[in-house]
CSV table of C-alpha atoms in Angstrom, one decimal:
chain,number,residue,atom,x,y,z
A,1,UNK,CA,-8.5,-6.5,21.5
A,2,UNK,CA,-6.4,-4.8,18.7
A,3,UNK,CA,-5.8,-6.5,15.4
A,4,UNK,CA,-2.5,-8.1,14.9
A,5,UNK,CA,-0.5,-7.7,11.7
A,6,UNK,CA,2.1,-10.2,10.6
A,7,UNK,CA,4.3,-9.3,7.6
A,8,UNK,CA,6.8,-11.3,5.6
A,9,UNK,CA,8.5,-11.2,2.2
A,10,UNK,CA,7.0,-13.2,-0.7
A,11,UNK,CA,8.4,-13.7,-4.2
A,12,UNK,CA,11.3,-11.2,-4.3
A,13,UNK,CA,10.0,-8.0,-2.7
A,14,UNK,CA,6.3,-8.4,-2.2
A,15,UNK,CA,5.0,-8.2,1.3
A,16,UNK,CA,2.8,-11.0,2.6
A,17,UNK,CA,0.4,-9.5,5.1
A,18,UNK,CA,-1.8,-11.4,7.5
A,19,UNK,CA,-4.3,-9.6,9.7
A,20,UNK,CA,-5.6,-11.5,12.8
A,21,UNK,CA,-8.4,-10.7,15.1
A,22,UNK,CA,-7.6,-12.4,18.4
A,23,UNK,CA,-11.1,-11.9,19.7
A,24,UNK,CA,-12.8,-13.9,17.0
A,25,UNK,CA,-9.9,-15.9,15.4
A,26,UNK,CA,-10.6,-14.3,12.0
A,27,UNK,CA,-7.5,-14.0,9.8
A,28,UNK,CA,-7.3,-12.1,6.5
A,29,UNK,CA,-4.5,-12.2,3.9
A,30,UNK,CA,-4.1,-8.8,2.2
A,31,UNK,CA,-3.6,-9.9,-1.4
A,32,UNK,CA,-2.1,-13.3,-2.3
A,33,UNK,CA,1.3,-13.0,-3.9
A,34,UNK,CA,2.5,-16.5,-3.1
A,35,UNK,CA,0.1,-19.1,-1.9
A,36,UNK,CA,2.7,-21.5,-0.5
A,37,UNK,CA,4.5,-18.8,1.5
A,38,UNK,CA,1.2,-17.5,2.9
A,39,UNK,CA,0.1,-21.0,3.9
A,40,UNK,CA,3.4,-21.7,5.6
A,41,UNK,CA,3.0,-18.5,7.7
A,42,UNK,CA,-0.6,-19.3,8.6
A,43,UNK,CA,0.5,-22.8,9.8
A,44,UNK,CA,3.4,-21.3,11.8
A,45,UNK,CA,1.0,-18.9,13.5
A,46,UNK,CA,-1.7,-21.5,13.9
A,47,UNK,CA,-4.3,-19.2,12.2
A,48,UNK,CA,-7.2,-20.1,10.0
A,49,UNK,CA,-7.7,-18.1,6.9
A,50,UNK,CA,-11.2,-16.5,6.7
A,51,UNK,CA,-10.7,-13.7,4.3
A,52,UNK,CA,-8.6,-12.6,1.3
A,53,UNK,CA,-8.8,-8.8,0.8
A,54,UNK,CA,-7.5,-8.0,-2.7
A,55,UNK,CA,-6.2,-4.5,-3.6
A,56,UNK,CA,-5.8,-4.9,-7.4
A,57,UNK,CA,-5.6,-7.4,-10.2
A,58,UNK,CA,-1.9,-7.7,-10.9
A,59,UNK,CA,-0.6,-11.3,-10.8
A,60,UNK,CA,1.9,-10.7,-8.0
A,61,UNK,CA,-1.1,-9.8,-5.8
A,62,UNK,CA,-3.6,-12.5,-6.9
A,63,UNK,CA,-1.8,-15.6,-8.1
A,64,UNK,CA,-1.8,-17.2,-4.7
A,65,UNK,CA,-5.6,-17.1,-4.4
A,66,UNK,CA,-6.3,-20.6,-5.9
A,67,UNK,CA,-3.8,-22.3,-3.4
A,68,UNK,CA,-5.3,-20.5,-0.5
A,69,UNK,CA,-8.9,-21.4,-1.5
A,70,UNK,CA,-7.8,-25.0,-2.0
A,71,UNK,CA,-6.7,-25.2,1.6
A,72,UNK,CA,-9.4,-22.9,3.0
A,73,UNK,CA,-12.4,-23.3,0.7
A,74,UNK,CA,-14.6,-21.2,3.0
A,75,UNK,CA,-12.3,-18.2,2.9
A,76,UNK,CA,-14.1,-15.1,1.4
A,77,UNK,CA,-12.4,-13.3,-1.4
A,78,UNK,CA,-13.1,-9.6,-1.5
A,79,UNK,CA,-12.2,-7.3,-4.4
A,80,UNK,CA,-13.2,-4.3,-6.4
A,81,UNK,CA,-16.4,-4.3,-8.3
A,82,UNK,CA,-14.5,-2.6,-11.1
A,83,UNK,CA,-12.1,-5.6,-11.3
A,84,UNK,CA,-14.8,-8.3,-11.3
A,85,UNK,CA,-13.8,-9.4,-14.8
A,86,UNK,CA,-10.1,-9.4,-14.0
A,87,UNK,CA,-9.9,-11.2,-10.7
A,88,UNK,CA,-11.3,-14.7,-10.7
A,89,UNK,CA,-13.3,-16.1,-7.8
A,90,UNK,CA,-14.4,-12.9,-6.0
A,91,UNK,CA,-17.1,-13.6,-3.5
A,92,UNK,CA,-17.8,-10.0,-2.5
A,93,UNK,CA,-17.6,-7.0,-4.8
A,94,UNK,CA,-16.9,-3.6,-3.2
A,95,UNK,CA,-16.7,0.0,-4.1
A,96,UNK,CA,-15.9,3.4,-2.6
A,97,UNK,CA,-17.0,3.7,1.1
A,98,UNK,CA,-18.3,0.2,1.3
A,99,UNK,CA,-17.7,-1.5,4.6
A,100,UNK,CA,-16.1,-4.9,4.8
A,101,UNK,CA,-16.8,-6.8,8.0
A,102,UNK,CA,-13.9,-8.7,9.4
A,103,UNK,CA,-13.9,-10.5,12.7
A,104,UNK,CA,-15.2,-8.1,15.3
A,105,UNK,CA,-14.4,-5.0,13.2
A,106,UNK,CA,-14.7,-3.5,9.8
A,107,UNK,CA,-12.7,-1.8,7.0
A,108,UNK,CA,-13.8,1.0,4.8
A,109,UNK,CA,-13.0,0.6,1.1
A,110,UNK,CA,-11.2,3.5,-0.5
A,111,UNK,CA,-11.0,3.6,-4.3
A,112,UNK,CA,-7.5,4.6,-5.4
A,113,UNK,CA,-7.3,4.3,-9.2
A,114,UNK,CA,-4.1,5.2,-11.0
A,115,UNK,CA,-1.7,2.3,-10.6
A,116,UNK,CA,-4.6,0.2,-12.0
A,117,UNK,CA,-8.1,1.5,-12.8
A,118,UNK,CA,-9.7,-0.8,-10.1
A,119,UNK,CA,-7.2,-0.4,-7.3
A,120,UNK,CA,-8.7,-0.2,-3.8
A,121,UNK,CA,-7.3,0.2,-0.3
A,122,UNK,CA,-8.7,-1.0,3.1
A,123,UNK,CA,-8.9,1.4,6.1
A,124,UNK,CA,-9.5,-0.1,9.5
A,125,UNK,CA,-10.2,3.1,11.3
A,126,UNK,CA,-10.7,1.6,14.8
A,127,UNK,CA,-7.2,0.2,14.6
A,128,UNK,CA,-5.5,3.0,12.6
A,129,UNK,CA,-4.5,0.6,9.9
A,130,UNK,CA,-4.3,1.2,6.1
A,131,UNK,CA,-3.6,-1.5,3.6
A,132,UNK,CA,-2.9,0.4,0.4
A,133,UNK,CA,-1.4,-2.2,-2.0
A,134,UNK,CA,0.6,-0.5,-4.7
A,135,UNK,CA,-0.9,3.0,-4.5
A,136,UNK,CA,1.2,4.5,-1.7
A,137,UNK,CA,4.6,3.2,-0.7
A,138,UNK,CA,6.9,4.2,2.0
A,139,UNK,CA,8.7,7.2,0.5
A,140,UNK,CA,7.1,6.5,-2.9
A,141,UNK,CA,4.0,5.6,-4.9
A,142,UNK,CA,3.1,3.1,-7.6
A,143,UNK,CA,3.7,3.6,-11.3
A,144,UNK,CA,0.7,5.0,-13.2
A,145,UNK,CA,-0.2,2.1,-15.5
A,146,UNK,CA,-3.9,2.5,-16.1
A,147,UNK,CA,-4.8,6.0,-15.0
A,148,UNK,CA,-3.6,9.5,-15.5
A,149,UNK,CA,-1.3,11.6,-13.3
A,150,UNK,CA,-4.2,13.7,-12.0
A,151,UNK,CA,-6.1,10.6,-11.1
A,152,UNK,CA,-3.2,9.1,-9.3
A,153,UNK,CA,-2.5,12.3,-7.5
A,154,UNK,CA,-6.1,12.5,-6.3
A,155,UNK,CA,-5.9,8.9,-5.0
A,156,UNK,CA,-2.8,9.7,-3.1
A,157,UNK,CA,-4.4,12.9,-1.6
A,158,UNK,CA,-7.4,10.8,-0.4
A,159,UNK,CA,-4.9,8.6,1.6
A,160,UNK,CA,-2.9,11.6,2.8
A,161,UNK,CA,-6.1,13.0,4.3
A,162,UNK,CA,-6.4,10.1,6.7
A,163,UNK,CA,-5.4,10.7,10.4
A,164,UNK,CA,-1.6,11.1,10.7
A,165,UNK,CA,-1.3,8.3,13.2
A,166,UNK,CA,-2.7,5.8,10.6
A,167,UNK,CA,-0.2,3.0,10.1
A,168,UNK,CA,0.6,2.2,6.5
A,169,UNK,CA,1.2,-1.3,5.1
A,170,UNK,CA,1.9,-1.5,1.4
A,171,UNK,CA,2.6,-4.1,-1.2
A,172,UNK,CA,6.4,-4.0,-1.6
A,173,UNK,CA,9.6,-3.4,0.3
A,174,UNK,CA,10.9,-0.6,-1.9
A,175,UNK,CA,11.7,1.9,0.8
A,176,UNK,CA,15.5,2.0,0.4
A,177,UNK,CA,15.5,2.7,-3.3
A,178,UNK,CA,12.6,5.1,-2.8
A,179,UNK,CA,14.7,7.0,-0.2
A,180,UNK,CA,17.6,7.4,-2.6
A,181,UNK,CA,15.3,8.9,-5.2
A,182,UNK,CA,13.4,11.1,-2.7
A,183,UNK,CA,16.7,12.8,-1.8
A,184,UNK,CA,17.2,13.9,-5.4
A,185,UNK,CA,13.9,15.8,-5.4
A,186,UNK,CA,13.7,17.0,-1.8
A,187,UNK,CA,17.4,17.5,-1.0
A,188,UNK,CA,17.1,20.0,1.8
A,189,UNK,CA,14.5,18.0,3.8
A,190,UNK,CA,16.3,17.3,7.1
A,191,UNK,CA,13.6,14.8,8.2
A,192,UNK,CA,14.0,12.9,4.9
A,193,UNK,CA,17.8,12.8,5.3
A,194,UNK,CA,17.4,11.3,8.8
A,195,UNK,CA,14.8,8.9,7.7
A,196,UNK,CA,16.9,7.7,4.7
A,197,UNK,CA,19.8,7.0,7.1
A,198,UNK,CA,17.5,5.0,9.4
A,199,UNK,CA,16.2,3.0,6.4
A,200,UNK,CA,19.7,2.0,5.5
A,201,UNK,CA,20.3,0.9,9.1
A,202,UNK,CA,17.1,-1.1,9.2
A,203,UNK,CA,17.6,-2.8,5.8
A,204,UNK,CA,21.3,-3.5,6.7
A,205,UNK,CA,20.0,-5.4,9.7
A,206,UNK,CA,17.7,-7.4,7.5
A,207,UNK,CA,14.5,-5.9,9.0
A,208,UNK,CA,11.5,-4.4,7.3
A,209,UNK,CA,10.8,-0.7,6.9
A,210,UNK,CA,7.1,-0.9,7.4
A,211,UNK,CA,4.7,0.1,8.9
A,212,UNK,CA,5.1,3.7,8.2
A,213,UNK,CA,2.5,6.3,9.1
A,214,UNK,CA,0.6,9.0,7.2
A,215,UNK,CA,2.3,11.6,9.3
A,216,UNK,CA,5.8,10.4,8.4
A,217,UNK,CA,4.9,10.2,4.7
A,218,UNK,CA,3.5,13.7,4.7
A,219,UNK,CA,6.8,14.9,6.1
A,220,UNK,CA,9.2,12.9,3.9
A,221,UNK,CA,7.5,11.3,0.8
A,222,UNK,CA,8.0,13.6,-2.2
A,223,UNK,CA,4.9,12.2,-3.9
A,224,UNK,CA,2.7,13.7,-1.1
A,225,UNK,CA,4.7,16.9,-1.1
A,226,UNK,CA,4.1,18.4,-4.5
A,227,UNK,CA,2.9,21.6,-2.9
A,228,UNK,CA,6.1,22.0,-0.9
A,229,UNK,CA,8.3,24.9,-2.1
A,230,UNK,CA,11.4,22.9,-1.6
A,231,UNK,CA,10.3,20.1,-3.8
A,232,UNK,CA,9.0,22.5,-6.4
A,233,UNK,CA,12.3,24.3,-6.5
A,234,UNK,CA,14.3,21.1,-6.7
A,235,UNK,CA,12.5,20.1,-9.9
A,236,UNK,CA,12.5,23.6,-11.4
A,237,UNK,CA,8.7,24.1,-11.0
A,238,UNK,CA,8.3,26.8,-8.3
A,239,UNK,CA,4.7,28.0,-8.2
A,240,UNK,CA,3.3,25.3,-10.5
A,241,UNK,CA,0.1,23.4,-10.0
A,242,UNK,CA,0.9,20.5,-7.5
A,243,UNK,CA,-0.5,18.0,-10.0
A,244,UNK,CA,2.0,19.1,-12.6
A,245,UNK,CA,4.8,18.9,-10.0
A,246,UNK,CA,3.7,15.4,-9.0
A,247,UNK,CA,3.7,14.3,-12.6
A,248,UNK,CA,7.2,15.6,-13.0
A,249,UNK,CA,8.4,13.8,-9.9
A,250,UNK,CA,6.7,10.6,-11.0
A,251,UNK,CA,8.3,10.8,-14.5
A,252,UNK,CA,11.7,11.3,-12.9
A,253,UNK,CA,11.2,8.2,-10.8
A,254,UNK,CA,10.2,6.3,-13.9
A,255,UNK,CA,13.5,7.1,-15.4
A,256,UNK,CA,15.6,6.6,-12.3
């Protein structure tokens, strides 16, 4: 039976994400932005927390771990080996291509440094699910805090190479503001214009804009389209190295 994903807003714009395996009863929280909110959602669903899969060390992704462990002391906390000294209470340390067993399935770990040096994503290939934290957003990407622009671009390209039907769940509901920016650096993209309009409708109705898919992001996310002539022209960098174009787009977003 396919994994179930339940998403909800924590704090101001963080996504809480619960992944449930109906066949085994296993339930994972992707990160832990707000322990009380996650516990309330678990109770409403009647699910028992078995795992906490951490993408990176920032407080808005880890501060809820103590509350979750207090209620579910046997829950396993999984995180990057590279962040072992920055995330308290990790039970399992993982690195590139490690497999994390969960219920009756498994996730492959993808190292995606750039936003932070130890950032990782979890790819459940059998269910076409990607939990990518703050590396890739719908119509955007994370700020480059601890890496370089080439490192971040490489991380994004690793995710972009996944099957196009892969569903993307990220760490924040940023899509509407990302869409407004994307239109400034990819103004002639008809698919982007249509998507931006749909995003406004969805957010206007109070609904969430995720999941997205790799295919949709490849067609509309400017941070995955640095090779596209239209994006290059819009930022005055026709024919430039895609890494340089990506860096320019990212810097413009930083100033937006």
